[in-house]
mmCIF file of C-alpha atoms in Angstrom:
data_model
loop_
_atom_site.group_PDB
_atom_site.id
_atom_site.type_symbol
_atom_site.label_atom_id
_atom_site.label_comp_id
_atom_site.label_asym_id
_atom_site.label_seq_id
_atom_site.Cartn_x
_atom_site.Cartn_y
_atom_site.Cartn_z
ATOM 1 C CA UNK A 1 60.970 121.404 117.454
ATOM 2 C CA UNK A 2 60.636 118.046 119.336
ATOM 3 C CA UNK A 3 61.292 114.822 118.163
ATOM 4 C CA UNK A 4 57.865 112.506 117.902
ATOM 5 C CA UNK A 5 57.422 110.009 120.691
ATOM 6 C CA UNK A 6 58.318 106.534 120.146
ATOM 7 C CA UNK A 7 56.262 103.418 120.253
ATOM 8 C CA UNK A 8 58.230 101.708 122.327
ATOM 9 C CA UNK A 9 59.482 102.209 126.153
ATOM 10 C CA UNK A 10 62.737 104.455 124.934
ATOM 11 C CA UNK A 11 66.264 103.459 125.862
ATOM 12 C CA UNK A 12 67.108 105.244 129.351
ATOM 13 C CA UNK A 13 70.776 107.204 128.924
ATOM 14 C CA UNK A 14 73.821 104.981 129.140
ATOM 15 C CA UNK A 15 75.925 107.536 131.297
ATOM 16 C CA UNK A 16 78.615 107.596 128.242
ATOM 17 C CA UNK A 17 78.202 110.120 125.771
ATOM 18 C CA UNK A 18 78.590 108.526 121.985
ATOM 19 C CA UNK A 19 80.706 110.032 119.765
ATOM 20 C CA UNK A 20 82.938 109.267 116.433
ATOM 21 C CA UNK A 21 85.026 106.124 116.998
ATOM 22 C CA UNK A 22 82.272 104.350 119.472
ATOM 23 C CA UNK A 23 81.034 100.763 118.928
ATOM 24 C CA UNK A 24 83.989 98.755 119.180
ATOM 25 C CA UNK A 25 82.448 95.990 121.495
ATOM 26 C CA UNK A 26 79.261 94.619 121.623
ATOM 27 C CA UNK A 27 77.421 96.952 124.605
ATOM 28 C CA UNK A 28 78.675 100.107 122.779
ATOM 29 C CA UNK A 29 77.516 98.466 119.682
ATOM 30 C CA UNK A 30 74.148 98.311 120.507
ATOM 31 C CA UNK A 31 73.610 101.257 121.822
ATOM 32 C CA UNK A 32 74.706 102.772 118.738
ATOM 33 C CA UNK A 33 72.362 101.130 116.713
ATOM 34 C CA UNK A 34 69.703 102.441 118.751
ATOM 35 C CA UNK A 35 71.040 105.495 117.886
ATOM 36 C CA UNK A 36 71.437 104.875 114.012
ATOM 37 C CA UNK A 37 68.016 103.574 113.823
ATOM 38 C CA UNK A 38 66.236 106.364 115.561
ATOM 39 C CA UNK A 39 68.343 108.847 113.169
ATOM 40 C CA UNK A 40 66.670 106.929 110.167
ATOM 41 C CA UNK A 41 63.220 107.036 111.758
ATOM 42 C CA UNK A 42 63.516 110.925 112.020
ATOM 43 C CA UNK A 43 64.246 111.412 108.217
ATOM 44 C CA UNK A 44 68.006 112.468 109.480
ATOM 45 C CA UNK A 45 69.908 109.669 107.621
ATOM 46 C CA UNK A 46 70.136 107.175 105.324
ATOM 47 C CA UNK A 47 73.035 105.525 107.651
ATOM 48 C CA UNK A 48 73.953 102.207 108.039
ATOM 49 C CA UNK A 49 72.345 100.436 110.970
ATOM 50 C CA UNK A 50 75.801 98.886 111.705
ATOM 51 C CA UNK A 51 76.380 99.618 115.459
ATOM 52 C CA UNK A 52 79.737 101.503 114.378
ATOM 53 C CA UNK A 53 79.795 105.362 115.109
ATOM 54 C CA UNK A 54 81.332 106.939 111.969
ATOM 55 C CA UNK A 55 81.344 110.118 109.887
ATOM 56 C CA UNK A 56 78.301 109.377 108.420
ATOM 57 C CA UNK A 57 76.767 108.615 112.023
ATOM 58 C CA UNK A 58 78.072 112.006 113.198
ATOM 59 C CA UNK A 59 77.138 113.994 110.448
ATOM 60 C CA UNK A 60 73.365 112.792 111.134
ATOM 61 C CA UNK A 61 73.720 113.562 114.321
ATOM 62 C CA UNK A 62 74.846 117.070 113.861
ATOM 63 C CA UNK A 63 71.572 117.390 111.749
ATOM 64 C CA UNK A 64 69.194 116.327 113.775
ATOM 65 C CA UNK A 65 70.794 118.746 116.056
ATOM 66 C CA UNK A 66 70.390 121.448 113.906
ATOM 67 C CA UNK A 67 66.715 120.447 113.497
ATOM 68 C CA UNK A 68 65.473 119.920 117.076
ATOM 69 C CA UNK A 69 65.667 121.428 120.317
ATOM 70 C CA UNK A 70 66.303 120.035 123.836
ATOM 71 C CA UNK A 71 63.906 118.912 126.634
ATOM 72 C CA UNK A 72 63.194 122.607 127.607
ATOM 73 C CA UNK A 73 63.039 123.718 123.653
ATOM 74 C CA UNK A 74 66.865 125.459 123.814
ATOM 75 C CA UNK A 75 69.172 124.650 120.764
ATOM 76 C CA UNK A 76 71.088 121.636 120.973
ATOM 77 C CA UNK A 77 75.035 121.317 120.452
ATOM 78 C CA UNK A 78 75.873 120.599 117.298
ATOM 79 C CA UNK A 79 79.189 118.789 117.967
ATOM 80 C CA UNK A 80 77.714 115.669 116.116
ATOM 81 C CA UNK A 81 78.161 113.260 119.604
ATOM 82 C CA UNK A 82 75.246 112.176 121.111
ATOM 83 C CA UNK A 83 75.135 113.155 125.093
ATOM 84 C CA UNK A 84 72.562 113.027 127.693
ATOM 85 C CA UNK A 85 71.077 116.057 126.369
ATOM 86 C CA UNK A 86 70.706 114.407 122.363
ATOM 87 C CA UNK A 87 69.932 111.428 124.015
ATOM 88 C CA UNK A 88 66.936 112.601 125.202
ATOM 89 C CA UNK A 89 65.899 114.800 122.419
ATOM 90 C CA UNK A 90 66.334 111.540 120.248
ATOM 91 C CA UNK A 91 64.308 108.825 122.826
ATOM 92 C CA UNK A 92 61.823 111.381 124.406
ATOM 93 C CA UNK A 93 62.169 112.920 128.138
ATOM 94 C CA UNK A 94 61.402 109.239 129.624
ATOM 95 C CA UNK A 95 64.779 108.396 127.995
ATOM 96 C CA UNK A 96 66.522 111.070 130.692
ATOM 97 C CA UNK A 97 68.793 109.827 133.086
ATOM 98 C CA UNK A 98 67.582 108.435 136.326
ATOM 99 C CA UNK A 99 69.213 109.455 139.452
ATOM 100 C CA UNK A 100 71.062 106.976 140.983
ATOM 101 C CA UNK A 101 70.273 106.326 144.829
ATOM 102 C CA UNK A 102 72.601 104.831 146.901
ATOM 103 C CA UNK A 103 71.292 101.803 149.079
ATOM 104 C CA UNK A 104 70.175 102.713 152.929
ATOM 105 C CA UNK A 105 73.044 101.078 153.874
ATOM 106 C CA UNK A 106 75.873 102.646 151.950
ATOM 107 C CA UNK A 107 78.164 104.426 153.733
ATOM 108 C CA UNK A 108 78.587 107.923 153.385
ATOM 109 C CA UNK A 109 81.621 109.213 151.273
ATOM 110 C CA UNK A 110 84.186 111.346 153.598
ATOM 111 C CA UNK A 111 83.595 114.914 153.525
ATOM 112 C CA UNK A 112 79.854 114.176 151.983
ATOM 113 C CA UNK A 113 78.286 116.151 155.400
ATOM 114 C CA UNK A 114 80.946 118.930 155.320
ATOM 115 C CA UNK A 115 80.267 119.718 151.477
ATOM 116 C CA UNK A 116 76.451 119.785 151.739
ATOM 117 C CA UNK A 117 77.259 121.948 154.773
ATOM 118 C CA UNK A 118 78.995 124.419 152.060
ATOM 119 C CA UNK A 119 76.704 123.936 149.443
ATOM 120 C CA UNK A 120 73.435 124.914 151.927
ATOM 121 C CA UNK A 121 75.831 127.654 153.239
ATOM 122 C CA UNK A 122 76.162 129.072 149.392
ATOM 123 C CA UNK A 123 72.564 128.765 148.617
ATOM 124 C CA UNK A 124 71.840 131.132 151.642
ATOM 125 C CA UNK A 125 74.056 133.651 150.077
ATOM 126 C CA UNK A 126 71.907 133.803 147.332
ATOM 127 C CA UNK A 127 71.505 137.240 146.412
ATOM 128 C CA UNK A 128 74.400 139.366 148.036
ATOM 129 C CA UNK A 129 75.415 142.041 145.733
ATOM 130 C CA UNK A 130 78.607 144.160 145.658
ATOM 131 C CA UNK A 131 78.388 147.460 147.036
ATOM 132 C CA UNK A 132 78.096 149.736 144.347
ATOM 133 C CA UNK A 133 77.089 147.008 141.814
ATOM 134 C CA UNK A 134 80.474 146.863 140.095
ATOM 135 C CA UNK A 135 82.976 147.337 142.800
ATOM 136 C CA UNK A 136 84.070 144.167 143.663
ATOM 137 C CA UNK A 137 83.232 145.729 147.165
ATOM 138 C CA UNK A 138 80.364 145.523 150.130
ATOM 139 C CA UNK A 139 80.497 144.151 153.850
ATOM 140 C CA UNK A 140 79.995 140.217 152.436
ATOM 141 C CA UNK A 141 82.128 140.600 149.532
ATOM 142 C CA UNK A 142 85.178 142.394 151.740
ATOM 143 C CA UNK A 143 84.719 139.400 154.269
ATOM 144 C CA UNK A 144 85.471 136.895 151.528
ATOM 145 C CA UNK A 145 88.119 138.730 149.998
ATOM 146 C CA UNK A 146 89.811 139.043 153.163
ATOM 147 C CA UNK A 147 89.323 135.345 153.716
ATOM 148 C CA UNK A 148 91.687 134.498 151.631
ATOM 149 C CA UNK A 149 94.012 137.156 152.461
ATOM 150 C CA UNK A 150 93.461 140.141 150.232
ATOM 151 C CA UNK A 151 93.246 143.750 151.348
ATOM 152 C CA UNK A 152 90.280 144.599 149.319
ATOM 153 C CA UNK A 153 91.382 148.270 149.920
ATOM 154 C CA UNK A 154 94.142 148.053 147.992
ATOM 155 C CA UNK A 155 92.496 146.969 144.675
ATOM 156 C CA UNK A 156 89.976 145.482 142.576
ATOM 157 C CA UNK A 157 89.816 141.912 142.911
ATOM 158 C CA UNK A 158 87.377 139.003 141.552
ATOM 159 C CA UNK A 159 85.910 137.333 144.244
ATOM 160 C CA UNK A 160 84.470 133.989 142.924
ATOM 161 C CA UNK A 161 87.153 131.451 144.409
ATOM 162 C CA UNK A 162 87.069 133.677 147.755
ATOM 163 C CA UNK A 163 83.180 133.226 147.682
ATOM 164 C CA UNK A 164 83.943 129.602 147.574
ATOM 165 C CA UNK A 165 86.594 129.291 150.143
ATOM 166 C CA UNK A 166 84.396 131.397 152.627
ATOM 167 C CA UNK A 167 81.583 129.046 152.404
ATOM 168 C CA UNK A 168 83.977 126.025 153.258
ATOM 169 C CA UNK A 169 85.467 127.738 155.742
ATOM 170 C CA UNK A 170 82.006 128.631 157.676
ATOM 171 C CA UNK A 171 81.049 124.643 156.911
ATOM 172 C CA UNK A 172 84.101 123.434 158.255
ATOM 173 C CA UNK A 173 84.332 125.735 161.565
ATOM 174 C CA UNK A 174 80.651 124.635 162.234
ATOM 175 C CA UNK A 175 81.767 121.488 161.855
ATOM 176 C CA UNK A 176 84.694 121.335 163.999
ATOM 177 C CA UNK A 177 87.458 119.887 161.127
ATOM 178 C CA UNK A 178 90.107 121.419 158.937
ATOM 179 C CA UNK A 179 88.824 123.290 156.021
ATOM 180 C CA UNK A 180 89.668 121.134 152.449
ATOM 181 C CA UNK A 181 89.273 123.732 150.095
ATOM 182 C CA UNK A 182 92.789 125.558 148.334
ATOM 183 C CA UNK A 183 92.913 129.202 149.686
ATOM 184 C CA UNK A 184 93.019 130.836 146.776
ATOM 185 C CA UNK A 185 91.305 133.444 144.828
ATOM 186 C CA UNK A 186 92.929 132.377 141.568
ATOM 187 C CA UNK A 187 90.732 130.350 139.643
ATOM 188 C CA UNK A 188 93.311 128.745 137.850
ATOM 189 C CA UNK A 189 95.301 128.264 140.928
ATOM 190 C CA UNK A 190 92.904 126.573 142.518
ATOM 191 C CA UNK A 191 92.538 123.719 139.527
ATOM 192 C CA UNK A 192 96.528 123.343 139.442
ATOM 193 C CA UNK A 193 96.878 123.334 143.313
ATOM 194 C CA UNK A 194 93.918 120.855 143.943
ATOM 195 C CA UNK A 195 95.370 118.500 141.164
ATOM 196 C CA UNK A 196 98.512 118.792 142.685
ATOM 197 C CA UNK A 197 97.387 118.192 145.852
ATOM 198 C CA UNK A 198 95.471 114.801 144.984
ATOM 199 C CA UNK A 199 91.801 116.326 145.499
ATOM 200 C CA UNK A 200 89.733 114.557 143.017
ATOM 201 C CA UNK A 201 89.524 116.878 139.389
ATOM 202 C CA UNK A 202 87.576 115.688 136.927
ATOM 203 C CA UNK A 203 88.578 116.809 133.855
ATOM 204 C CA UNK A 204 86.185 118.605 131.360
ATOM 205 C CA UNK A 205 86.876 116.129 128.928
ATOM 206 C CA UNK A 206 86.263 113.773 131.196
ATOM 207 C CA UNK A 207 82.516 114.877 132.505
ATOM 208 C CA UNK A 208 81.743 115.213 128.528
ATOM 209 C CA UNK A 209 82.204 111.218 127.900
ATOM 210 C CA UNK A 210 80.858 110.466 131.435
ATOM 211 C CA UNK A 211 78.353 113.092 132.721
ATOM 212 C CA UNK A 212 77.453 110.461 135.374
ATOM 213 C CA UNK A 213 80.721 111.215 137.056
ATOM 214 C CA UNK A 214 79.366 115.250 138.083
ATOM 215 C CA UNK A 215 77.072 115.609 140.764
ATOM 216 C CA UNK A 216 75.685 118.138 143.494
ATOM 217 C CA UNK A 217 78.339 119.703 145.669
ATOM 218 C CA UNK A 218 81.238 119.215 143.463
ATOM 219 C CA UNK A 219 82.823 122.680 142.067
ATOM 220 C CA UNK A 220 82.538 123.854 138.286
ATOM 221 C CA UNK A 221 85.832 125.590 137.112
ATOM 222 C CA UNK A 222 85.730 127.931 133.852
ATOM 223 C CA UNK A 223 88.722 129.173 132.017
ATOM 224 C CA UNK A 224 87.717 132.252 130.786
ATOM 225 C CA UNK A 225 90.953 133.223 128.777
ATOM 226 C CA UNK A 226 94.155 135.432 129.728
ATOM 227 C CA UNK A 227 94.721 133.220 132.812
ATOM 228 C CA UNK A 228 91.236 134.272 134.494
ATOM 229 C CA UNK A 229 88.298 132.147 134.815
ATOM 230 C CA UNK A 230 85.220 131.349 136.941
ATOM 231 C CA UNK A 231 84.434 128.918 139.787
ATOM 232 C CA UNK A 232 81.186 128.192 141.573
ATOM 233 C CA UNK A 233 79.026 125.638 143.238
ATOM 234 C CA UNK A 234 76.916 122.851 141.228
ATOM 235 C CA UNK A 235 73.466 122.266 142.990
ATOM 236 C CA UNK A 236 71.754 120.166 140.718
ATOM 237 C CA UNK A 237 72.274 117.916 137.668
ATOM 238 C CA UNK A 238 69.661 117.142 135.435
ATOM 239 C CA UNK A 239 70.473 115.349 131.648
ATOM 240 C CA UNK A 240 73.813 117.128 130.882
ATOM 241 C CA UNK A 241 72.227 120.719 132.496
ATOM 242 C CA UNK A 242 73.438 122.357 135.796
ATOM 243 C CA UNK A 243 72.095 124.265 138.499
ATOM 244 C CA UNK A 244 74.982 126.455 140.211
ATOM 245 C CA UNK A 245 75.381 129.058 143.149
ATOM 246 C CA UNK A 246 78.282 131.674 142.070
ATOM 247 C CA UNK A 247 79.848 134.211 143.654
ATOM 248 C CA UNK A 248 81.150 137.348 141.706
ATOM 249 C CA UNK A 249 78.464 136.725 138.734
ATOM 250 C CA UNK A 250 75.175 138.206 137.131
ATOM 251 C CA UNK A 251 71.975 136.626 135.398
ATOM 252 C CA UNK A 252 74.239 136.128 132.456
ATOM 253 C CA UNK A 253 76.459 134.252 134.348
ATOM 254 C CA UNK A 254 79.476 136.742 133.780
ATOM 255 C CA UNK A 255 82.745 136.031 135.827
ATOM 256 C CA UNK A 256 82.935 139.825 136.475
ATOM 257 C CA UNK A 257 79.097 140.161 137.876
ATOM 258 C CA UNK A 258 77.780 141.882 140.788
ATOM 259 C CA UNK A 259 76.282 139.565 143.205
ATOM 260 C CA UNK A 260 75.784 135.861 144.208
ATOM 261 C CA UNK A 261 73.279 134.084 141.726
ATOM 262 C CA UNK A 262 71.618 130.688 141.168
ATOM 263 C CA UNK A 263 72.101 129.957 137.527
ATOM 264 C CA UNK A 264 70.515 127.014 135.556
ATOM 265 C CA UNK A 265 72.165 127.730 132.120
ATOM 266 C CA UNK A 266 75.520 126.359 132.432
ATOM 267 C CA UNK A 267 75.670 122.719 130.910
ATOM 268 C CA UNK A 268 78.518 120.110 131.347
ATOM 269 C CA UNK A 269 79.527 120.596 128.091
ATOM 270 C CA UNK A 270 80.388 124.210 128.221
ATOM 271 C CA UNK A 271 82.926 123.503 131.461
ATOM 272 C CA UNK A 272 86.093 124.332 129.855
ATOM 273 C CA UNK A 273 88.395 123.426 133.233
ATOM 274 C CA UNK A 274 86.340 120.702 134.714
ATOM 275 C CA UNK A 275 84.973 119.965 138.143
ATOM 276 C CA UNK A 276 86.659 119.727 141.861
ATOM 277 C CA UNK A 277 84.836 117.042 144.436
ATOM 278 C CA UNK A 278 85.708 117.725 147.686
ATOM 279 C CA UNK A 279 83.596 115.114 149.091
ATOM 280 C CA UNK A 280 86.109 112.266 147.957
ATOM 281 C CA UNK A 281 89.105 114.245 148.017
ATOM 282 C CA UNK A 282 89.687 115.379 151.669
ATOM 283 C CA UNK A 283 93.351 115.667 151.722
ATOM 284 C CA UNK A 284 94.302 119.554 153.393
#
């Protein structure tokens, strides 16, 4: 169910997520009262209206997660922090994040054209499938395997990270500059090599505390155990929920699927790797 509405105008999302330990100066202090207060006010307490974010704090929270649902009515986490998603089932949907707009006269980040380039280039491939469903074969799929320099002939290979790399390398030749992106169609390989490399990686630990710092165009990177994973495109971010493009996936969002999909069930909190931005790392 959904929390009742609140009197007041609720308290917008701070862009940090709240968890055991927070409260330590005065902003974080606040907020966590907020927090504590609206806990009591929705019968998931008694705690302390302190400010200070401790087991008792977290254990509420993990109830009123087990009680209540998100903004679209899925189960929330129960990891007992309090996140853009908990936020807003706490404070009401006005409480969701507001996108942040850049001033007219803000300068573009480097490599901001080229990966909106890539990201309108994946959205078009929206709907390829492997030929036969299963394969990791078909005339698109062989192209990207081949991309990255596999002989598709020779095995069966997942083609997520080539999916990606072909769509960077079609934005960047229509662009006329060198193409950013790690050839690769490890998934793995690609996280070390970017880090490596000094291509901005934000860290899924990172994009938990901060969800602010993930945005359109940046990569998602999965690992999916026994050195695979799963790569793809985010194309929208709305209160701790994406909206991705991926290659080599299904409906379920499988890393071993059959076609290119656009998902909307993946949430920050589930990225196990983290999340590439091209757009401010541009180093090749």
């Amino acid at each position: 169910m959904s929390a009742p509405a609140i009197a007041l105008p609720p308290p917008v999302f701070p862009g940090i997520t709240l968890a055991e330990g927070a409260g330590r100066d005065e902003a974080a202090r606040a907020l966590v009262r907020q927090v504590q207060q609206r806990l009591n006010a929705l019968g998931c307490g008694p705690v302390a209206e302190d400010g200070l974010f401790g087991p008792r704090t977290a254990a509420a929270v993990r109830l009123f997660q087990a009680r209540f649902s998100d903004g679209d009515g899925q189960p929330l986490n129960s990891d007992g922090a309090v996140g853009p998603l908990t936020w807003q089932a706490l404070f009401g949907s006005d409480a969701a994040p507001r996108p942040r707009v850049p001033p007219p006269a803000a300068a573009a980040k480097p490599g901001d054209a080229l990966v909106a380039a890539a990201l309108a280039i994946a959205g078009g491939l929206v709907g390829v499938r492997e030929q036969p469903p299963g394969s990791n074969r078909g005339p698109e799929v062989d192209r990207y395997l081949e991309n990255v320099g596999l002989d598709p002939a020779t095995g069966s290979y997942p083609w997520c990270a080539a999916f990606v790399y072909w769509c960077f390398t079609q934005a960047s030749a229509a662009q006329g500059v060198a193409n950013p992106a790690i050839r690769t169609a490890g998934v793995l390989d690609h996280w070390r090599r970017a880090r490596l490399r000094g291509i901005r990686c934000i860290a899924a630990a990172d994009a938990i505390a901060a969800p602010g710092l993930v945005r359109p165009g940046q990569l998602f990177l999965l690992s999916t155990g026994g050195g695979t994973g799963h790569i793809g495109f985010v194309e929208a971010v709305a209160n701790g929920k994406l909206v991705t493009i991926e290659g080599n996936s299904n409906d379920g969002g499988a890393r071993e699927g059959i076609g290119v999909f656009r998902r909307d069930q993946r949430r920050i909190g589930q990225i196990s790797l983290g999340f590439i931005d091209y757009a401010t790392g541009m180093e090749v």
